[in-house]
Amino acid sequence: MSPAMTITTEDIKTKLEAIQERQYRNGVKHLCENGISKIPTKYVLPESDRPGSYKGKPNVGNVNLKLPVIDFAELQGPNRSQVLQSLAIACEQYGFFQVVNHGIPIEVTSDMIDTSTRFFELPFEERSKYMSSDMKSPVRYGTSFNQNVDKVYCWRDFLKLICNPITDVVHHWPSSPMDFRTLAATYAKDTKYLSLMLTEAILESLGLCGTTKNKIPEDDEIMKLFEDGSHLMVVNCYPPCPEPDLTLGMPPHSDYGFLTLLLQDEVEGLQIQYQDKWVTVEPITNSFVVNVGDHLEIFSNGRYKSVVHRVLVNSAKHRISVASLHSIPFKCTVSPSPKLVDEDNPRRYKDADFASFLEYISSCEHKRKNFLESRKLT
Ligand code: OGA
Ligand code: NI
């Protein structure tokens, strides 16, 4: 045999690994479809990053956390100023709160969970039509957190839908299940409205908007930016995992936008970093979990916190969540509000835009709040 024809076991191993690697890109739902009792090494985290660990040390206690609750109906009434105070405290101390009495009909949220569940139950061939490596594609099906750079994969599949402007994008969304577009579009419109109302309240709580005495014309300009702002919907699917202590549904991260509205089914999984440990957020029926994103931390010059969070998986139940990320338009730049910067409070962040964010996440392994850290002025 000529040397050129020699195939070593090493070659075969490399080839097999490459095939396996491509298989993992098809997602965890597909991986589970044939039934597995152990998770592949690709999903096994180093000990220090596993669910039982907090920054390499044991995560003491299994603490459940009741997040501050904001009653949206009350925010619209005579007690608005008290609710704004609670909102400010929640954004400063937790970076998270839950919204109840939000006014979105229960059918709208339950239909969204229901049609999303049915989407992930479609045959793989149907779901995979929406796979794309183009970050700007109006619809993108994929797996893990940032599958192009993740060394260890996460136990999640996702469907990302760009929602602005809705009339331009909706016909790119999945046509199956048949009711998906209609139900997802209704959900997108309702959550957009809720996000605008919450954004207005948050700006007001920072002394920047609404009935604030020192309001300036620029304050109204900010709200116009949000009305035409970016809106991304991420439908997350976490199948039951045979070894949930070895992996995560999502690694520790912060959200890049201004505000995230999270809808989850009744299965818990979300954990936030709070007082030097990971704490599990107790789901409240018919509520939204809302969190401060990197853009709001920058805009508030550090007063409101974009808090790191992660997702646990479990061996028994399937979990679906829908995260709606809202911010100003893609082409705009976020900087600390001039009204929140003075001699006592010097500017603490560099400007941030979407282009630099996208470049950042595609160039390195996304860990903790890297992007936000990169924006900090020392
Ligand atoms: C996210 C996120 C939490 C969850 O999509 O950014 O943090 O519980 N989701 O799915
Ligand atoms: Ni998140």
Tab-separated table of N, CA, C and O in Angstrom, residues 132-241:
chain	number	residue	atom	x	y	z
A	132	SER	N	-29.968	28.289	10.977
A	132	SER	CA	-29.226	29.285	10.211
A	132	SER	C	-28.055	29.770	11.044
A	132	SER	O	-28.156	29.880	12.263
A	133	SER	N	-26.940	30.051	10.375
A	133	SER	CA	-25.796	30.578	11.131
A	133	SER	C	-25.770	32.098	11.037
A	133	SER	O	-24.910	32.753	11.612
A	134	ASP	N	-26.714	32.659	10.274
A	134	ASP	CA	-26.785	34.116	10.123
A	134	ASP	C	-27.472	34.740	11.342
A	134	ASP	O	-28.669	34.570	11.535
A	135	MET	N	-26.684	35.459	12.155
A	135	MET	CA	-27.207	36.062	13.387
A	135	MET	C	-28.331	37.056	13.106
A	135	MET	O	-29.102	37.398	14.001
A	136	LYS	N	-28.411	37.564	11.864
A	136	LYS	CA	-29.417	38.590	11.564
A	136	LYS	C	-30.673	38.000	10.929
A	136	LYS	O	-31.609	38.714	10.608
A	137	SER	N	-30.701	36.675	10.766
A	137	SER	CA	-31.857	36.040	10.145
A	137	SER	C	-33.115	36.248	11.012
A	137	SER	O	-33.052	36.135	12.232
A	138	PRO	N	-34.269	36.548	10.382
A	138	PRO	CA	-35.489	36.794	11.181
A	138	PRO	C	-35.960	35.578	11.963
A	138	PRO	O	-36.697	35.713	12.925
A	139	VAL	N	-35.521	34.391	11.554
A	139	VAL	CA	-35.855	33.185	12.318
A	139	VAL	C	-34.628	32.285	12.363
A	139	VAL	O	-33.954	32.093	11.358
A	140	ARG	N	-34.342	31.778	13.548
A	140	ARG	CA	-33.125	30.960	13.690
A	140	ARG	C	-33.359	29.869	14.713
A	140	ARG	O	-33.660	30.158	15.865
A	141	TYR	N	-33.261	28.623	14.250
A	141	TYR	CA	-33.388	27.467	15.138
A	141	TYR	C	-31.986	26.991	15.468
A	141	TYR	O	-31.117	26.983	14.605
A	142	GLY	N	-31.744	26.633	16.703
A	142	GLY	CA	-30.395	26.183	17.051
A	142	GLY	C	-30.355	25.532	18.410
A	142	GLY	O	-31.397	25.234	19.013
A	143	THR	N	-29.151	25.330	18.887
A	143	THR	CA	-28.972	24.634	20.162
A	143	THR	C	-27.852	25.267	20.974
A	143	THR	O	-27.107	26.102	20.450
A	144	SER	N	-27.733	24.858	22.248
A	144	SER	CA	-26.722	25.339	23.176
A	144	SER	C	-26.868	26.848	23.413
A	144	SER	O	-27.963	27.388	23.241
A	145	PHE	N	-25.781	27.522	23.780
A	145	PHE	CA	-25.872	28.952	24.076
A	145	PHE	C	-25.352	29.733	22.879
A	145	PHE	O	-26.061	30.509	22.261
A	146	ASN	N	-24.094	29.503	22.558
A	146	ASN	CA	-23.496	30.132	21.379
A	146	ASN	C	-22.742	29.009	20.685
A	146	ASN	O	-21.559	28.796	20.909
A	147	GLN	N	-23.463	28.249	19.861
A	147	GLN	CA	-22.967	26.948	19.425
A	147	GLN	C	-21.680	27.001	18.619
A	147	GLN	O	-20.979	25.997	18.526
A	148	ASN	N	-21.360	28.159	18.059
A	148	ASN	CA	-20.118	28.241	17.277
A	148	ASN	C	-18.876	28.328	18.151
A	148	ASN	O	-17.783	28.031	17.694
A	149	VAL	N	-19.044	28.749	19.396
A	149	VAL	CA	-17.865	28.904	20.254
A	149	VAL	C	-17.907	28.060	21.539
A	149	VAL	O	-16.880	27.886	22.176
A	150	ASP	N	-19.096	27.532	21.900
A	150	ASP	CA	-19.190	26.762	23.146
A	150	ASP	C	-18.336	25.489	23.070
A	150	ASP	O	-18.515	24.698	22.142
A	151	LYS	N	-17.458	25.309	24.046
A	151	LYS	CA	-16.673	24.060	24.084
A	151	LYS	C	-17.565	22.948	24.626
A	151	LYS	O	-17.606	21.855	24.103
A	152	VAL	N	-18.260	23.259	25.724
A	152	VAL	CA	-19.243	22.327	26.282
A	152	VAL	C	-20.618	22.851	25.852
A	152	VAL	O	-20.876	24.046	25.947
A	153	TYR	N	-21.461	21.957	25.367
A	153	TYR	CA	-22.794	22.388	24.936
A	153	TYR	C	-23.785	22.417	26.103
A	153	TYR	O	-23.651	21.651	27.060
A	154	CYS	N	-24.788	23.297	25.990
A	154	CYS	CA	-25.851	23.356	27.004
A	154	CYS	C	-27.038	22.529	26.542
A	154	CYS	O	-27.243	22.322	25.352
A	155	TRP	N	-27.834	22.166	27.527
A	155	TRP	CA	-29.001	21.306	27.307
A	155	TRP	C	-30.221	22.144	26.924
A	155	TRP	O	-31.205	22.210	27.646
A	156	ARG	N	-30.113	22.837	25.795
A	156	ARG	CA	-31.249	23.654	25.360
A	156	ARG	C	-31.273	23.740	23.840
A	156	ARG	O	-30.224	23.832	23.204
A	157	ASP	N	-32.476	23.721	23.279
A	157	ASP	CA	-32.669	24.077	21.880
A	157	ASP	C	-33.461	25.372	21.878
A	157	ASP	O	-34.146	25.690	22.847
A	158	PHE	N	-33.335	26.146	20.805
A	158	PHE	CA	-34.049	27.436	20.795
A	158	PHE	C	-34.588	27.777	19.417
A	158	PHE	O	-34.121	27.253	18.401
A	159	LEU	N	-35.567	28.642	19.429
A	159	LEU	CA	-36.074	29.251	18.205
A	159	LEU	C	-36.045	30.750	18.462
A	159	LEU	O	-36.707	31.227	19.395
A	160	LYS	N	-35.248	31.480	17.693
A	160	LYS	CA	-35.161	32.939	17.885
A	160	LYS	C	-35.929	33.635	16.777
A	160	LYS	O	-35.739	33.326	15.596
A	161	LEU	N	-36.785	34.547	17.163
A	161	LEU	CA	-37.608	35.266	16.191
A	161	LEU	C	-37.380	36.759	16.342
A	161	LEU	O	-37.569	37.309	17.435
A	162	ILE	N	-36.949	37.414	15.272
A	162	ILE	CA	-36.884	38.874	15.309
A	162	ILE	C	-38.316	39.369	15.134
A	162	ILE	O	-39.059	38.848	14.305
A	163	CYS	N	-38.733	40.337	15.946
A	163	CYS	CA	-40.144	40.764	15.951
A	163	CYS	C	-40.363	42.186	15.432
A	163	CYS	O	-41.484	42.685	15.477
A	164	ASN	N	-39.291	42.878	15.030
A	164	ASN	CA	-39.500	44.257	14.568
A	164	ASN	C	-38.945	44.472	13.179
A	164	ASN	O	-37.839	44.011	12.920
A	165	PRO	N	-39.667	45.179	12.295
A	165	PRO	CA	-41.095	45.480	12.408
A	165	PRO	C	-41.899	44.227	12.054
A	165	PRO	O	-41.562	43.541	11.111
A	166	ILE	N	-42.915	43.986	12.849
A	166	ILE	CA	-43.596	42.697	12.787
A	166	ILE	C	-44.136	42.353	11.392
A	166	ILE	O	-44.033	41.223	10.942
A	167	THR	N	-44.656	43.364	10.678
A	167	THR	CA	-45.244	43.068	9.365
A	167	THR	C	-44.190	42.589	8.358
A	167	THR	O	-44.507	41.855	7.435
A	168	ASP	N	-42.933	43.005	8.560
A	168	ASP	CA	-41.871	42.579	7.635
A	168	ASP	C	-41.342	41.184	7.940
A	168	ASP	O	-40.775	40.531	7.074
A	169	VAL	N	-41.477	40.767	9.199
A	169	VAL	CA	-40.797	39.524	9.589
A	169	VAL	C	-41.710	38.308	9.744
A	169	VAL	O	-41.262	37.175	9.594
A	170	VAL	N	-42.998	38.581	10.015
A	170	VAL	CA	-43.876	37.474	10.419
A	170	VAL	C	-43.959	36.353	9.371
A	170	VAL	O	-44.019	35.176	9.720
A	171	HIS	N	-43.889	36.708	8.080
A	171	HIS	CA	-43.995	35.652	7.063
A	171	HIS	C	-42.732	34.779	6.972
A	171	HIS	O	-42.730	33.778	6.268
A	172	HIS	N	-41.662	35.156	7.677
A	172	HIS	CA	-40.473	34.287	7.744
A	172	HIS	C	-40.594	33.275	8.889
A	172	HIS	O	-39.846	32.320	8.961
A	173	TRP	N	-41.484	33.531	9.823
A	173	TRP	CA	-41.621	32.659	11.003
A	173	TRP	C	-42.158	31.289	10.581
A	173	TRP	O	-42.775	31.156	9.525
A	174	PRO	N	-41.993	30.287	11.441
A	174	PRO	CA	-42.444	28.945	11.064
A	174	PRO	C	-43.921	28.896	10.657
A	174	PRO	O	-44.773	29.522	11.293
A	175	SER	N	-44.204	28.170	9.576
A	175	SER	CA	-45.581	28.044	9.094
A	175	SER	C	-46.250	26.822	9.729
A	175	SER	O	-47.416	26.549	9.493
A	176	SER	N	-45.470	26.076	10.495
A	176	SER	CA	-46.005	24.898	11.173
A	176	SER	C	-45.508	24.914	12.622
A	176	SER	O	-44.339	25.227	12.833
A	177	PRO	N	-46.333	24.641	13.621
A	177	PRO	CA	-47.771	24.351	13.578
A	177	PRO	C	-48.555	25.509	12.911
A	177	PRO	O	-48.111	26.655	12.957
A	178	MET	N	-49.697	25.166	12.358
A	178	MET	CA	-50.458	26.107	11.550
A	178	MET	C	-50.805	27.402	12.273
A	178	MET	O	-50.893	28.453	11.660
A	179	ASP	N	-51.020	27.304	13.590
A	179	ASP	CA	-51.425	28.508	14.332
A	179	ASP	C	-50.218	29.285	14.899
A	179	ASP	O	-50.397	30.293	15.563
A	180	PHE	N	-48.999	28.804	14.626
A	180	PHE	CA	-47.831	29.400	15.274
A	180	PHE	C	-47.699	30.903	15.002
A	180	PHE	O	-47.564	31.712	15.923
A	181	ARG	N	-47.748	31.289	13.704
A	181	ARG	CA	-47.525	32.702	13.359
A	181	ARG	C	-48.526	33.625	14.033
A	181	ARG	O	-48.158	34.651	14.588
A	182	THR	N	-49.796	33.247	13.945
A	182	THR	CA	-50.854	34.103	14.501
A	182	THR	C	-50.692	34.241	16.014
A	182	THR	O	-50.739	35.346	16.553
A	183	LEU	N	-50.484	33.106	16.685
A	183	LEU	CA	-50.400	33.147	18.148
A	183	LEU	C	-49.132	33.855	18.604
A	183	LEU	O	-49.163	34.666	19.543
A	184	ALA	N	-48.017	33.592	17.917
A	184	ALA	CA	-46.756	34.229	18.303
A	184	ALA	C	-46.798	35.733	18.017
A	184	ALA	O	-46.242	36.534	18.776
A	185	ALA	N	-47.481	36.137	16.927
A	185	ALA	CA	-47.570	37.565	16.599
A	185	ALA	C	-48.425	38.297	17.637
A	185	ALA	O	-48.086	39.413	18.057
A	186	THR	N	-49.518	37.684	18.065
A	186	THR	CA	-50.360	38.299	19.101
A	186	THR	C	-49.561	38.444	20.388
A	186	THR	O	-49.558	39.498	21.033
A	187	TYR	N	-48.852	37.376	20.732
A	187	TYR	CA	-48.031	37.411	21.945
A	187	TYR	C	-46.961	38.506	21.837
A	187	TYR	O	-46.721	39.247	22.796
A	188	ALA	N	-46.339	38.605	20.662
A	188	ALA	CA	-45.279	39.615	20.459
A	188	ALA	C	-45.843	41.029	20.628
A	188	ALA	O	-45.232	41.877	21.291
A	189	LYS	N	-47.024	41.284	20.050
A	189	LYS	CA	-47.625	42.630	20.154
A	189	LYS	C	-47.958	42.963	21.604
A	189	LYS	O	-47.698	44.072	22.076
A	190	ASP	N	-48.545	42.004	22.308
A	190	ASP	CA	-48.945	42.260	23.699
A	190	ASP	C	-47.731	42.484	24.607
A	190	ASP	O	-47.745	43.354	25.474
A	191	THR	N	-46.672	41.686	24.396
A	191	THR	CA	-45.500	41.862	25.264
A	191	THR	C	-44.748	43.144	24.908
A	191	THR	O	-44.133	43.769	25.763
A	192	LYS	N	-44.823	43.548	23.634
A	192	LYS	CA	-44.187	44.804	23.245
A	192	LYS	C	-44.848	45.969	24.005
A	192	LYS	O	-44.174	46.841	24.560
A	193	TYR	N	-46.177	45.952	24.028
A	193	TYR	CA	-46.897	47.010	24.742
A	193	TYR	C	-46.517	47.014	26.228
A	193	TYR	O	-46.195	48.051	26.792
A	194	LEU	N	-46.515	45.821	26.833
A	194	LEU	CA	-46.164	45.720	28.259
A	194	LEU	C	-44.731	46.220	28.499
A	194	LEU	O	-44.468	46.933	29.470
A	195	SER	N	-43.837	45.881	27.584
A	195	SER	CA	-42.437	46.314	27.756
A	195	SER	C	-42.332	47.843	27.675
A	195	SER	O	-41.544	48.451	28.394
A	196	LEU	N	-43.160	48.466	26.812
A	196	LEU	CA	-43.122	49.933	26.710
A	196	LEU	C	-43.621	50.588	27.999
A	196	LEU	O	-43.036	51.549	28.492
A	197	MET	N	-44.688	50.022	28.544
A	197	MET	CA	-45.237	50.558	29.792
A	197	MET	C	-44.221	50.405	30.933
A	197	MET	O	-44.064	51.307	31.764
A	198	LEU	N	-43.545	49.258	30.967
A	198	LEU	CA	-42.555	49.021	32.027
A	198	LEU	C	-41.331	49.908	31.827
A	198	LEU	O	-40.768	50.434	32.794
A	199	THR	N	-40.940	50.100	30.575
A	199	THR	CA	-39.785	50.958	30.290
A	199	THR	C	-40.073	52.388	30.745
A	199	THR	O	-39.232	53.047	31.375
A	200	GLU	N	-41.287	52.859	30.426
A	200	GLU	CA	-41.679	54.209	30.836
A	200	GLU	C	-41.604	54.345	32.367
A	200	GLU	O	-41.072	55.327	32.892
A	201	ALA	N	-42.114	53.313	33.062
A	201	ALA	CA	-42.086	53.340	34.528
A	201	ALA	C	-40.646	53.325	35.039
A	201	ALA	O	-40.306	54.032	35.991
A	202	ILE	N	-39.802	52.540	34.400
A	202	ILE	CA	-38.408	52.453	34.835
A	202	ILE	C	-37.691	53.787	34.610
A	202	ILE	O	-36.951	54.264	35.482
A	203	LEU	N	-37.941	54.416	33.466
A	203	LEU	CA	-37.324	55.724	33.209
A	203	LEU	C	-37.809	56.731	34.255
A	203	LEU	O	-37.036	57.522	34.786
A	204	GLU	N	-39.099	56.651	34.560
A	204	GLU	CA	-39.657	57.552	35.566
A	204	GLU	C	-39.023	57.290	36.940
A	204	GLU	O	-38.713	58.214	37.687
A	205	SER	N	-38.796	56.007	37.245
A	205	SER	CA	-38.194	55.668	38.543
A	205	SER	C	-36.750	56.168	38.631
A	205	SER	O	-36.205	56.333	39.714
A	206	LEU	N	-36.146	56.415	37.462
A	206	LEU	CA	-34.789	56.977	37.440
A	206	LEU	C	-34.831	58.513	37.425
A	206	LEU	O	-33.798	59.170	37.334
A	207	GLY	N	-36.057	59.056	37.479
A	207	GLY	CA	-36.228	60.508	37.459
A	207	GLY	C	-36.109	61.111	36.074
A	207	GLY	O	-35.705	62.254	35.899
A	208	LEU	N	-36.448	60.339	35.050
A	208	LEU	CA	-36.184	60.787	33.680
A	208	LEU	C	-37.398	60.987	32.794
A	208	LEU	O	-37.254	61.397	31.652
A	209	CYS	N	-38.573	60.647	33.251
A	209	CYS	CA	-39.653	60.599	32.272
A	209	CYS	C	-40.969	60.860	32.961
A	209	CYS	O	-41.014	61.193	34.139
A	210	GLY	N	-42.060	60.661	32.265
A	210	GLY	CA	-43.396	60.700	32.836
A	210	GLY	C	-43.708	62.030	33.482
A	210	GLY	O	-43.533	63.088	32.882
A	211	THR	N	-44.126	61.970	34.748
A	211	THR	CA	-44.585	63.182	35.411
A	211	THR	C	-43.446	63.880	36.158
A	211	THR	O	-43.663	64.830	36.894
A	212	THR	N	-42.231	63.368	35.960
A	212	THR	CA	-41.086	63.935	36.663
A	212	THR	C	-41.007	65.455	36.424
A	212	THR	O	-41.150	65.914	35.304
A	213	LYS	N	-40.757	66.193	37.488
A	213	LYS	CA	-40.767	67.661	37.390
A	213	LYS	C	-39.685	68.194	36.446
A	213	LYS	O	-39.910	69.095	35.669
A	214	ASN	N	-38.505	67.589	36.540
A	214	ASN	CA	-37.407	68.114	35.724
A	214	ASN	C	-37.323	67.473	34.340
A	214	ASN	O	-36.268	67.378	33.742
A	215	LYS	N	-38.484	66.994	33.846
A	215	LYS	CA	-38.519	66.343	32.530
A	215	LYS	C	-38.089	67.320	31.423
A	215	LYS	O	-38.466	68.484	31.436
A	216	ILE	N	-37.287	66.840	30.509
A	216	ILE	CA	-36.868	67.662	29.368
A	216	ILE	C	-37.375	67.021	28.080
A	216	ILE	O	-37.712	65.837	28.079
A	217	PRO	N	-37.448	67.791	26.959
A	217	PRO	CA	-38.003	67.222	25.723
A	217	PRO	C	-37.313	65.922	25.294
A	217	PRO	O	-37.949	65.017	24.763
A	218	GLU	N	-36.005	65.790	25.575
A	218	GLU	CA	-35.264	64.579	25.175
A	218	GLU	C	-35.877	63.314	25.784
A	218	GLU	O	-35.731	62.229	25.245
A	219	ASP	N	-36.548	63.455	26.944
A	219	ASP	CA	-37.139	62.284	27.586
A	219	ASP	C	-38.181	61.624	26.685
A	219	ASP	O	-38.269	60.402	26.618
A	220	ASP	N	-38.979	62.475	25.990
A	220	ASP	CA	-39.973	61.911	25.081
A	220	ASP	C	-39.286	61.231	23.901
A	220	ASP	O	-39.786	60.243	23.359
A	221	GLU	N	-38.141	61.782	23.509
A	221	GLU	CA	-37.385	61.187	22.401
A	221	GLU	C	-36.975	59.752	22.750
A	221	GLU	O	-36.999	58.868	21.908
A	222	ILE	N	-36.595	59.534	24.005
A	222	ILE	CA	-36.161	58.181	24.408
A	222	ILE	C	-37.311	57.203	24.194
A	222	ILE	O	-37.129	56.131	23.644
A	223	MET	N	-38.510	57.601	24.640
A	223	MET	CA	-39.639	56.678	24.505
A	223	MET	C	-39.921	56.365	23.029
A	223	MET	O	-40.274	55.246	22.698
A	224	LYS	N	-39.725	57.371	22.153
A	224	LYS	CA	-39.939	57.120	20.708
A	224	LYS	C	-38.954	56.067	20.212
A	224	LYS	O	-39.287	55.212	19.398
A	225	LEU	N	-37.727	56.125	20.735
A	225	LEU	CA	-36.719	55.124	20.338
A	225	LEU	C	-37.180	53.716	20.707
A	225	LEU	O	-37.014	52.777	19.941
A	226	PHE	N	-37.770	53.601	21.900
A	226	PHE	CA	-38.228	52.273	22.318
A	226	PHE	C	-39.417	51.799	21.489
A	226	PHE	O	-39.534	50.615	21.187
A	227	GLU	N	-40.299	52.743	21.115
A	227	GLU	CA	-41.449	52.342	20.298
A	227	GLU	C	-40.981	51.700	18.994
A	227	GLU	O	-41.562	50.733	18.524
A	228	ASP	N	-39.921	52.250	18.413
A	228	ASP	CA	-39.370	51.674	17.171
A	228	ASP	C	-38.207	50.734	17.473
A	228	ASP	O	-37.389	50.450	16.603
A	229	GLY	N	-38.120	50.294	18.699
A	229	GLY	CA	-36.925	49.576	19.140
A	229	GLY	C	-36.804	48.141	18.653
A	229	GLY	O	-37.665	47.625	17.940
A	230	SER	N	-35.730	47.515	19.074
A	230	SER	CA	-35.486	46.122	18.691
A	230	SER	C	-36.254	45.206	19.636
A	230	SER	O	-36.420	45.511	20.820
A	231	HIS	N	-36.712	44.119	19.093
A	231	HIS	CA	-37.511	43.165	19.857
A	231	HIS	C	-37.173	41.775	19.332
A	231	HIS	O	-37.430	41.458	18.177
A	232	LEU	N	-36.555	40.985	20.192
A	232	LEU	CA	-36.182	39.618	19.829
A	232	LEU	C	-36.890	38.665	20.772
A	232	LEU	O	-36.885	38.878	21.987
A	233	MET	N	-37.507	37.618	20.195
A	233	MET	CA	-38.189	36.637	21.020
A	233	MET	C	-37.388	35.329	20.955
A	233	MET	O	-37.079	34.862	19.862
A	234	VAL	N	-37.058	34.787	22.113
A	234	VAL	CA	-36.296	33.532	22.156
A	234	VAL	C	-37.149	32.470	22.830
A	234	VAL	O	-37.485	32.603	24.010
A	235	VAL	N	-37.540	31.458	22.065
A	235	VAL	CA	-38.307	30.363	22.639
A	235	VAL	C	-37.294	29.279	23.025
A	235	VAL	O	-36.560	28.778	22.167
A	236	ASN	N	-37.229	28.981	24.328
A	236	ASN	CA	-36.255	28.007	24.824
A	236	ASN	C	-36.941	26.686	25.132
A	236	ASN	O	-38.003	26.666	25.745
A	237	CYS	N	-36.300	25.591	24.728
A	237	CYS	CA	-36.840	24.258	24.981
A	237	CYS	C	-35.786	23.451	25.730
A	237	CYS	O	-34.661	23.296	25.257
A	238	TYR	N	-36.132	23.014	26.940
A	238	TYR	CA	-35.219	22.217	27.758
A	238	TYR	C	-35.814	20.827	27.954
A	238	TYR	O	-36.656	20.634	28.846
A	239	PRO	N	-35.390	19.849	27.163
A	239	PRO	CA	-35.932	18.492	27.344
A	239	PRO	C	-35.446	17.896	28.666
A	239	PRO	O	-34.436	18.355	29.203
A	240	PRO	N	-36.154	16.873	29.198
A	240	PRO	CA	-35.658	16.211	30.408
A	240	PRO	C	-34.239	15.706	30.155
A	240	PRO	O	-33.925	15.271	29.047
A	241	CYS	N	-33.402	15.781	31.186
A	241	CYS	CA	-31.996	15.417	31.020
A	241	CYS	C	-31.655	14.288	31.986
A	241	CYS	O	-31.906	14.416	33.182
